[in-house]
PDB file of C-alpha atoms in Angstrom:
ATOM      1  CA  MET G   1      68.862  91.081-102.253  1.00  0.00           C
ATOM      2  CA  ALA G   2      65.764  91.690-100.133  1.00  0.00           C
ATOM      3  CA  LYS G   3      64.529  88.991 -97.797  1.00  0.00           C
ATOM      4  CA  ASN G   4      61.270  88.692 -99.735  1.00  0.00           C
ATOM      5  CA  ASP G   5      63.241  87.904-102.898  1.00  0.00           C
ATOM      6  CA  LEU G   6      65.115  84.981-101.343  1.00  0.00           C
ATOM      7  CA  LYS G   7      63.196  82.003-100.013  1.00  0.00           C
ATOM      8  CA  LEU G   8      64.234  78.549 -98.884  1.00  0.00           C
ATOM      9  CA  LEU G   9      61.802  75.720 -99.455  1.00  0.00           C
ATOM     10  CA  GLY G  10      62.859  73.290 -96.776  1.00  0.00           C
ATOM     11  CA  GLY G  11      61.853  71.462 -93.626  1.00  0.00           C
ATOM     12  CA  TRP G  12      63.039  71.671 -90.026  1.00  0.00           C
ATOM     13  CA  PHE G  13      63.772  67.928 -90.092  1.00  0.00           C
ATOM     14  CA  SER G  14      65.911  67.996 -93.243  1.00  0.00           C
ATOM     15  CA  PRO G  15      69.707  67.931 -92.843  1.00  0.00           C
ATOM     16  CA  PHE G  16      69.960  69.048 -96.456  1.00  0.00           C
ATOM     17  CA  ALA G  17      67.837  72.127 -95.868  1.00  0.00           C
ATOM     18  CA  LEU G  18      69.908  72.754 -92.754  1.00  0.00           C
ATOM     19  CA  ARG G  19      73.040  72.941 -94.909  1.00  0.00           C
ATOM     20  CA  VAL G  20      71.543  75.835 -96.818  1.00  0.00           C
ATOM     21  CA  ARG G  21      70.394  77.672 -93.710  1.00  0.00           C
ATOM     22  CA  ILE G  22      73.857  77.450 -92.165  1.00  0.00           C
ATOM     23  CA  ALA G  23      75.471  78.735 -95.367  1.00  0.00           C
ATOM     24  CA  LEU G  24      73.066  81.690 -95.574  1.00  0.00           C
ATOM     25  CA  ASN G  25      73.606  82.449 -91.878  1.00  0.00           C
ATOM     26  CA  LEU G  26      77.363  82.397 -92.333  1.00  0.00           C
ATOM     27  CA  LYS G  27      77.070  84.979 -95.110  1.00  0.00           C
ATOM     28  CA  GLY G  28      74.651  87.124 -93.117  1.00  0.00           C
ATOM     29  CA  VAL G  29      71.988  86.876 -95.803  1.00  0.00           C
ATOM     30  CA  GLU G  30      68.324  87.529 -95.008  1.00  0.00           C
ATOM     31  CA  TYR G  31      65.916  84.890 -96.281  1.00  0.00           C
ATOM     32  CA  GLU G  32      62.482  83.439 -95.677  1.00  0.00           C
ATOM     33  CA  VAL G  33      61.939  79.767 -94.842  1.00  0.00           C
ATOM     34  CA  ILE G  34      58.923  78.038 -96.349  1.00  0.00           C
ATOM     35  CA  GLU G  35      58.278  74.826 -94.419  1.00  0.00           C
ATOM     36  CA  GLU G  36      57.468  71.812 -96.594  1.00  0.00           C
ATOM     37  CA  THR G  37      55.663  68.896 -94.930  1.00  0.00           C
ATOM     38  CA  LEU G  38      56.161  66.425 -97.848  1.00  0.00           C
ATOM     39  CA  ASN G  39      52.835  64.773 -97.019  1.00  0.00           C
ATOM     40  CA  PRO G  40      51.624  65.551 -99.575  1.00  0.00           C
ATOM     41  CA  LYS G  41      54.316  67.418-101.468  1.00  0.00           C
ATOM     42  CA  SER G  42      53.271  70.985-102.196  1.00  0.00           C
ATOM     43  CA  ASP G  43      52.564  72.339-105.664  1.00  0.00           C
ATOM     44  CA  LEU G  44      55.398  74.816-105.097  1.00  0.00           C
ATOM     45  CA  LEU G  45      57.883  72.003-104.503  1.00  0.00           C
ATOM     46  CA  LEU G  46      56.697  70.005-107.515  1.00  0.00           C
ATOM     47  CA  LYS G  47      56.918  73.099-109.690  1.00  0.00           C
ATOM     48  CA  SER G  48      60.300  74.238-108.313  1.00  0.00           C
ATOM     49  CA  ASN G  49      62.024  70.847-108.436  1.00  0.00           C
ATOM     50  CA  PRO G  50      60.147  68.782-111.031  1.00  0.00           C
ATOM     51  CA  VAL G  51      63.083  66.406-111.576  1.00  0.00           C
ATOM     52  CA  HIS G  52      63.736  65.097-108.046  1.00  0.00           C
ATOM     53  CA  LYS G  53      60.743  66.608-106.196  1.00  0.00           C
ATOM     54  CA  LYS G  54      62.922  67.038-103.086  1.00  0.00           C
ATOM     55  CA  ILE G  55      63.906  69.763-100.660  1.00  0.00           C
ATOM     56  CA  PRO G  56      65.792  71.990-100.319  1.00  0.00           C
ATOM     57  CA  VAL G  57      65.111  74.466-103.072  1.00  0.00           C
ATOM     58  CA  LEU G  58      66.500  77.997-103.014  1.00  0.00           C
ATOM     59  CA  LEU G  59      64.042  80.366-104.661  1.00  0.00           C
ATOM     60  CA  LEU G  60      65.286  83.637-106.119  1.00  0.00           C
ATOM     61  CA  ALA G  61      62.236  85.471-107.405  1.00  0.00           C
ATOM     62  CA  ASP G  62      61.267  83.274-110.423  1.00  0.00           C
ATOM     63  CA  LYS G  63      64.411  81.094-110.358  1.00  0.00           C
ATOM     64  CA  ALA G  64      64.996  77.863-108.444  1.00  0.00           C
ATOM     65  CA  ILE G  65      68.239  76.132-107.431  1.00  0.00           C
ATOM     66  CA  CYS G  66      68.146  72.531-106.200  1.00  0.00           C
ATOM     67  CA  GLU G  67      70.429  70.062-104.372  1.00  0.00           C
ATOM     68  CA  SER G  68      71.992  71.123-101.086  1.00  0.00           C
ATOM     69  CA  ALA G  69      75.679  70.944-102.025  1.00  0.00           C
ATOM     70  CA  ILE G  70      75.058  72.859-105.239  1.00  0.00           C
ATOM     71  CA  ILE G  71      73.073  75.503-103.374  1.00  0.00           C
ATOM     72  CA  VAL G  72      75.838  75.959-100.778  1.00  0.00           C
ATOM     73  CA  GLU G  73      78.403  76.426-103.528  1.00  0.00           C
ATOM     74  CA  TYR G  74      76.097  78.905-105.244  1.00  0.00           C
ATOM     75  CA  ILE G  75      75.747  80.917-102.034  1.00  0.00           C
ATOM     76  CA  ASP G  76      79.512  81.039-101.638  1.00  0.00           C
ATOM     77  CA  GLU G  77      79.960  82.225-105.224  1.00  0.00           C
ATOM     78  CA  VAL G  78      77.225  84.885-105.139  1.00  0.00           C
ATOM     79  CA  TRP G  79      77.874  86.331-101.692  1.00  0.00           C
ATOM     80  CA  THR G  80      81.609  86.813-101.903  1.00  0.00           C
ATOM     81  CA  ASN G  81      82.027  88.330 -98.444  1.00  0.00           C
ATOM     82  CA  ALA G  82      83.934  86.372 -95.811  1.00  0.00           C
ATOM     83  CA  PRO G  83      83.800  83.826 -94.401  1.00  0.00           C
ATOM     84  CA  PHE G  84      84.426  81.749 -97.483  1.00  0.00           C
ATOM     85  CA  ILE G  85      82.721  78.369 -97.336  1.00  0.00           C
ATOM     86  CA  LEU G  86      84.850  76.570 -99.918  1.00  0.00           C
ATOM     87  CA  PRO G  87      88.635  76.813 -99.719  1.00  0.00           C
ATOM     88  CA  GLN G  88      90.280  79.373-101.964  1.00  0.00           C
ATOM     89  CA  ASN G  89      93.016  76.919-102.960  1.00  0.00           C
ATOM     90  CA  ALA G  90      91.966  74.711-105.912  1.00  0.00           C
ATOM     91  CA  TYR G  91      93.372  71.488-104.413  1.00  0.00           C
ATOM     92  CA  ASP G  92      91.752  72.087-101.017  1.00  0.00           C
ATOM     93  CA  ARG G  93      88.485  72.971-102.745  1.00  0.00           C
ATOM     94  CA  ALA G  94      88.510  69.705-104.692  1.00  0.00           C
ATOM     95  CA  ASN G  95      89.312  67.801-101.498  1.00  0.00           C
ATOM     96  CA  ALA G  96      86.404  69.431 -99.657  1.00  0.00           C
ATOM     97  CA  ARG G  97      84.043  68.468-102.492  1.00  0.00           C
ATOM     98  CA  PHE G  98      85.351  64.903-102.316  1.00  0.00           C
ATOM     99  CA  TRP G  99      84.513  64.534 -98.622  1.00  0.00           C
ATOM    100  CA  VAL G 100      81.022  65.998 -98.949  1.00  0.00           C
ATOM    101  CA  ALA G 101      80.359  63.632-101.861  1.00  0.00           C
ATOM    102  CA  TYR G 102      81.693  60.769 -99.712  1.00  0.00           C
ATOM    103  CA  ILE G 103      79.277  61.694 -96.899  1.00  0.00           C
ATOM    104  CA  ASP G 104      76.343  61.792 -99.298  1.00  0.00           C
ATOM    105  CA  GLU G 105      77.263  58.575-101.093  1.00  0.00           C
ATOM    106  CA  LYS G 106      78.153  56.457 -98.047  1.00  0.00           C
ATOM    107  CA  TRP G 107      76.568  57.854 -94.886  1.00  0.00           C
ATOM    108  CA  VAL G 108      73.204  58.987 -96.285  1.00  0.00           C
ATOM    109  CA  PRO G 109      72.196  55.579 -97.771  1.00  0.00           C
ATOM    110  CA  ALA G 110      73.337  53.866 -94.560  1.00  0.00           C
ATOM    111  CA  LEU G 111      71.248  56.263 -92.470  1.00  0.00           C
ATOM    112  CA  LYS G 112      68.147  55.683 -94.591  1.00  0.00           C
ATOM    113  CA  SER G 113      68.549  51.903 -94.445  1.00  0.00           C
ATOM    114  CA  ILE G 114      68.963  51.933 -90.659  1.00  0.00           C
ATOM    115  CA  LEU G 115      65.857  54.065 -90.212  1.00  0.00           C
ATOM    116  CA  ARG G 116      63.779  51.915 -92.558  1.00  0.00           C
ATOM    117  CA  ALA G 117      64.660  48.656 -90.777  1.00  0.00           C
ATOM    118  CA  GLU G 118      62.393  47.295 -88.070  1.00  0.00           C
ATOM    119  CA  ASP G 119      63.452  48.407 -84.587  1.00  0.00           C
ATOM    120  CA  ASP G 120      64.291  44.872 -83.434  1.00  0.00           C
ATOM    121  CA  ASP G 121      65.849  43.674 -86.700  1.00  0.00           C
ATOM    122  CA  ASP G 122      69.511  43.933 -85.718  1.00  0.00           C
ATOM    123  CA  GLU G 123      70.658  41.690 -88.563  1.00  0.00           C
ATOM    124  CA  ALA G 124      69.132  43.983 -91.170  1.00  0.00           C
ATOM    125  CA  LYS G 125      70.742  47.018 -89.572  1.00  0.00           C
ATOM    126  CA  LYS G 126      74.157  45.502 -88.977  1.00  0.00           C
ATOM    127  CA  PRO G 127      75.782  46.021 -92.415  1.00  0.00           C
ATOM    128  CA  HIS G 128      74.515  49.601 -92.586  1.00  0.00           C
ATOM    129  CA  ILE G 129      75.746  50.430 -89.093  1.00  0.00           C
ATOM    130  CA  GLU G 130      79.127  49.000 -90.083  1.00  0.00           C
ATOM    131  CA  VAL G 131      79.177  51.350 -93.078  1.00  0.00           C
ATOM    132  CA  ALA G 132      78.303  54.262 -90.786  1.00  0.00           C
ATOM    133  CA  GLU G 133      81.109  53.342 -88.415  1.00  0.00           C
ATOM    134  CA  GLU G 134      83.543  53.195 -91.323  1.00  0.00           C
ATOM    135  CA  VAL G 135      82.411  56.644 -92.478  1.00  0.00           C
ATOM    136  CA  PHE G 136      83.137  58.189 -89.097  1.00  0.00           C
ATOM    137  CA  GLU G 137      86.523  56.491 -88.915  1.00  0.00           C
ATOM    138  CA  ARG G 138      87.354  58.055 -92.286  1.00  0.00           C
ATOM    139  CA  MET G 139      86.033  61.435 -91.219  1.00  0.00           C
ATOM    140  CA  GLU G 140      88.099  61.324 -88.020  1.00  0.00           C
ATOM    141  CA  GLU G 141      91.185  60.706 -90.139  1.00  0.00           C
ATOM    142  CA  ALA G 142      90.207  63.488 -92.544  1.00  0.00           C
ATOM    143  CA  PHE G 143      89.643  65.899 -89.674  1.00  0.00           C
ATOM    144  CA  ASN G 144      92.961  65.162 -88.010  1.00  0.00           C
ATOM    145  CA  LYS G 145      94.782  65.559 -91.316  1.00  0.00           C
ATOM    146  CA  GLY G 146      92.922  68.485 -92.815  1.00  0.00           C
ATOM    147  CA  SER G 147      92.146  70.717 -89.850  1.00  0.00           C
ATOM    148  CA  GLU G 148      95.856  71.121 -88.996  1.00  0.00           C
ATOM    149  CA  GLY G 149      95.101  71.207 -85.286  1.00  0.00           C
ATOM    150  CA  LYS G 150      92.285  73.756 -85.561  1.00  0.00           C
ATOM    151  CA  ALA G 151      88.731  73.383 -84.312  1.00  0.00           C
ATOM    152  CA  LEU G 152      86.913  72.856 -87.603  1.00  0.00           C
ATOM    153  CA  PHE G 153      87.392  71.111 -90.940  1.00  0.00           C
ATOM    154  CA  GLY G 154      87.487  74.593 -92.410  1.00  0.00           C
ATOM    155  CA  GLY G 155      90.144  75.704 -89.933  1.00  0.00           C
ATOM    156  CA  ASP G 156      89.067  78.720 -87.918  1.00  0.00           C
ATOM    157  CA  THR G 157      85.692  79.086 -89.636  1.00  0.00           C
ATOM    158  CA  ILE G 158      82.938  76.712 -90.741  1.00  0.00           C
ATOM    159  CA  GLY G 159      83.606  75.368 -94.213  1.00  0.00           C
ATOM    160  CA  PHE G 160      82.075  73.079 -96.811  1.00  0.00           C
ATOM    161  CA  VAL G 161      82.918  69.809 -95.049  1.00  0.00           C
ATOM    162  CA  ASP G 162      81.767  71.161 -91.674  1.00  0.00           C
ATOM    163  CA  ILE G 163      78.375  71.963 -93.192  1.00  0.00           C
ATOM    164  CA  GLY G 164      78.221  68.673 -95.093  1.00  0.00           C
ATOM    165  CA  LEU G 165      78.757  66.510 -92.020  1.00  0.00           C
ATOM    166  CA  GLY G 166      77.495  68.820 -89.273  1.00  0.00           C
ATOM    167  CA  SER G 167      74.007  69.014 -90.755  1.00  0.00           C
ATOM    168  CA  PHE G 168      73.598  65.338 -89.768  1.00  0.00           C
ATOM    169  CA  LEU G 169      74.599  65.644 -86.108  1.00  0.00           C
ATOM    170  CA  SER G 170      71.028  65.334 -84.844  1.00  0.00           C
ATOM    171  CA  TRP G 171      70.359  62.331 -87.090  1.00  0.00           C
ATOM    172  CA  ILE G 172      73.536  60.699 -85.809  1.00  0.00           C
ATOM    173  CA  ARG G 173      72.092  61.037 -82.296  1.00  0.00           C
ATOM    174  CA  VAL G 174      68.840  59.495 -83.539  1.00  0.00           C
ATOM    175  CA  VAL G 175      70.646  56.383 -84.772  1.00  0.00           C
ATOM    176  CA  GLU G 176      72.562  56.173 -81.497  1.00  0.00           C
ATOM    177  CA  LYS G 177      69.381  56.437 -79.410  1.00  0.00           C
ATOM    178  CA  ILE G 178      67.296  53.903 -81.338  1.00  0.00           C
ATOM    179  CA  ASN G 179      70.149  51.370 -81.495  1.00  0.00           C
ATOM    180  CA  GLY G 180      71.735  51.904 -78.080  1.00  0.00           C
ATOM    181  CA  ARG G 181      75.255  52.269 -79.459  1.00  0.00           C
ATOM    182  CA  LYS G 182      77.603  55.147 -80.133  1.00  0.00           C
ATOM    183  CA  LEU G 183      78.558  56.122 -83.646  1.00  0.00           C
ATOM    184  CA  LEU G 184      80.683  59.024 -82.442  1.00  0.00           C
ATOM    185  CA  ASP G 185      82.781  57.639 -79.615  1.00  0.00           C
ATOM    186  CA  GLU G 186      85.068  59.627 -77.316  1.00  0.00           C
ATOM    187  CA  THR G 187      87.784  56.978 -77.599  1.00  0.00           C
ATOM    188  CA  LYS G 188      87.588  56.299 -81.340  1.00  0.00           C
ATOM    189  CA  HIS G 189      86.701  59.799 -82.520  1.00  0.00           C
ATOM    190  CA  PRO G 190      88.105  62.374 -80.092  1.00  0.00           C
ATOM    191  CA  GLY G 191      88.627  64.890 -82.886  1.00  0.00           C
ATOM    192  CA  LEU G 192      85.052  64.626 -84.147  1.00  0.00           C
ATOM    193  CA  ILE G 193      83.653  64.854 -80.616  1.00  0.00           C
ATOM    194  CA  GLN G 194      85.402  68.183 -80.033  1.00  0.00           C
ATOM    195  CA  TRP G 195      84.549  69.321 -83.548  1.00  0.00           C
ATOM    196  CA  ALA G 196      80.838  68.566 -83.034  1.00  0.00           C
ATOM    197  CA  GLN G 197      80.759  70.716 -79.894  1.00  0.00           C
ATOM    198  CA  THR G 198      82.468  73.611 -81.648  1.00  0.00           C
ATOM    199  CA  PHE G 199      80.236  73.335 -84.715  1.00  0.00           C
ATOM    200  CA  SER G 200      76.990  73.115 -82.734  1.00  0.00           C
ATOM    201  CA  ALA G 201      77.855  76.195 -80.654  1.00  0.00           C
ATOM    202  CA  HIS G 202      78.696  78.393 -83.644  1.00  0.00           C
ATOM    203  CA  PRO G 203      76.306  81.370 -84.037  1.00  0.00           C
ATOM    204  CA  ALA G 204      75.387  80.267 -87.565  1.00  0.00           C
ATOM    205  CA  VAL G 205      74.314  76.849 -86.262  1.00  0.00           C
ATOM    206  CA  ASN G 206      73.215  77.342 -82.654  1.00  0.00           C
ATOM    207  CA  GLY G 207      69.473  76.780 -82.324  1.00  0.00           C
ATOM    208  CA  LEU G 208      69.055  75.139 -85.726  1.00  0.00           C
ATOM    209  CA  LEU G 209      69.902  71.520 -84.915  1.00  0.00           C
ATOM    210  CA  PRO G 210      66.605  69.696 -84.280  1.00  0.00           C
ATOM    211  CA  GLU G 211      65.962  67.685 -81.125  1.00  0.00           C
ATOM    212  CA  PRO G 212      66.673  63.958 -81.717  1.00  0.00           C
ATOM    213  CA  ASP G 213      63.442  62.887 -79.998  1.00  0.00           C
ATOM    214  CA  LYS G 214      61.399  64.976 -82.447  1.00  0.00           C
ATOM    215  CA  LEU G 215      63.294  63.438 -85.329  1.00  0.00           C
ATOM    216  CA  ILE G 216      62.598  59.945 -84.005  1.00  0.00           C
ATOM    217  CA  GLU G 217      58.879  60.696 -84.115  1.00  0.00           C
ATOM    218  CA  ILE G 218      58.984  62.052 -87.653  1.00  0.00           C
ATOM    219  CA  SER G 219      61.158  59.144 -88.823  1.00  0.00           C
ATOM    220  CA  LYS G 220      58.452  56.748 -87.586  1.00  0.00           C
ATOM    221  CA  ALA G 221      55.867  58.663 -89.595  1.00  0.00           C
ATOM    222  CA  PHE G 222      58.064  58.582 -92.713  1.00  0.00           C
ATOM    223  CA  LYS G 223      58.574  54.831 -92.286  1.00  0.00           C
ATOM    224  CA  GLN G 224      54.825  54.245 -92.066  1.00  0.00           C
ATOM    225  CA  ASN G 225      54.289  56.298 -95.231  1.00  0.00           C
ATOM    226  CA  LEU G 226      56.970  54.298 -97.057  1.00  0.00           C
ATOM    227  CA  MET G 227      55.419  50.999 -95.966  1.00  0.00           C
ATOM    228  CA  ALA G 228      51.958  52.160 -97.039  1.00  0.00           C
ATOM    229  CA  ALA G 229      53.274  53.291-100.421  1.00  0.00           C
ATOM    230  CA  ALA G 230      55.064  49.962-100.913  1.00  0.00           C
ATOM    231  CA  ALA G 231      51.923  48.016 -99.986  1.00  0.00           C
ATOM    232  CA  ALA G 232      49.830  50.091-102.369  1.00  0.00           C
ATOM    233  CA  ALA G 233      52.328  49.548-105.179  1.00  0.00           C
ATOM    234  CA  ALA G 234      52.365  45.796-104.543  1.00  0.00           C
ATOM    235  CA  ALA G 235      48.561  45.655-104.590  1.00  0.00           C
ATOM    236  CA  THR G 236      48.438  47.146-108.083  1.00  0.00           C
ATOM    237  CA  LYS G 237      50.772  44.553-109.599  1.00  0.00           C
TER     238      LYS G 237
END
């Protein structure tokens, strides 16, 4: 498939778009990135993902595929060359899907709630930070059990769980910086600390993880937009 036929509608700030970029890089696929600002959402995004109106969207000529985990699985199924992203064993494949779903169902809502809270409102953040800490405890256990002593969740190569969690490394640093506390701790999560270094340095990932300070700035802008939208909605009631 030519590069011009394969486009990714994403955003440099999006961990979900990052998942797709890493998967495509792993497979050695050429693609074009179309940066979406989300303010306002482009006509292309609204047309390509009319249901959720979210990035990422993988565009293949006149076809669109949405939702990051689904896109990554699609990439692994279409480009069958190694490295394989999902395990070849059915049980291991189901287990990998479980952990990515766990990340999306537990960590992502906690992250959003922490970022939406006022900077000095520790009480509002506390339950969500506790959820985040529980997630990383679980992921440390999953890494120690599933990696079998190797450097990555996927063993010797980046796999589905590596992509699912690793795409959030910069946002984890954001939460740590704005709250002055570690989520990934050398004492509590030695496996994840080493894993994060290995993952970040991988050729398919290196250079893609955004700077936390830039993410802090864009998160402030997103928060202001959310507050303005909420105020406008309240005014119309």
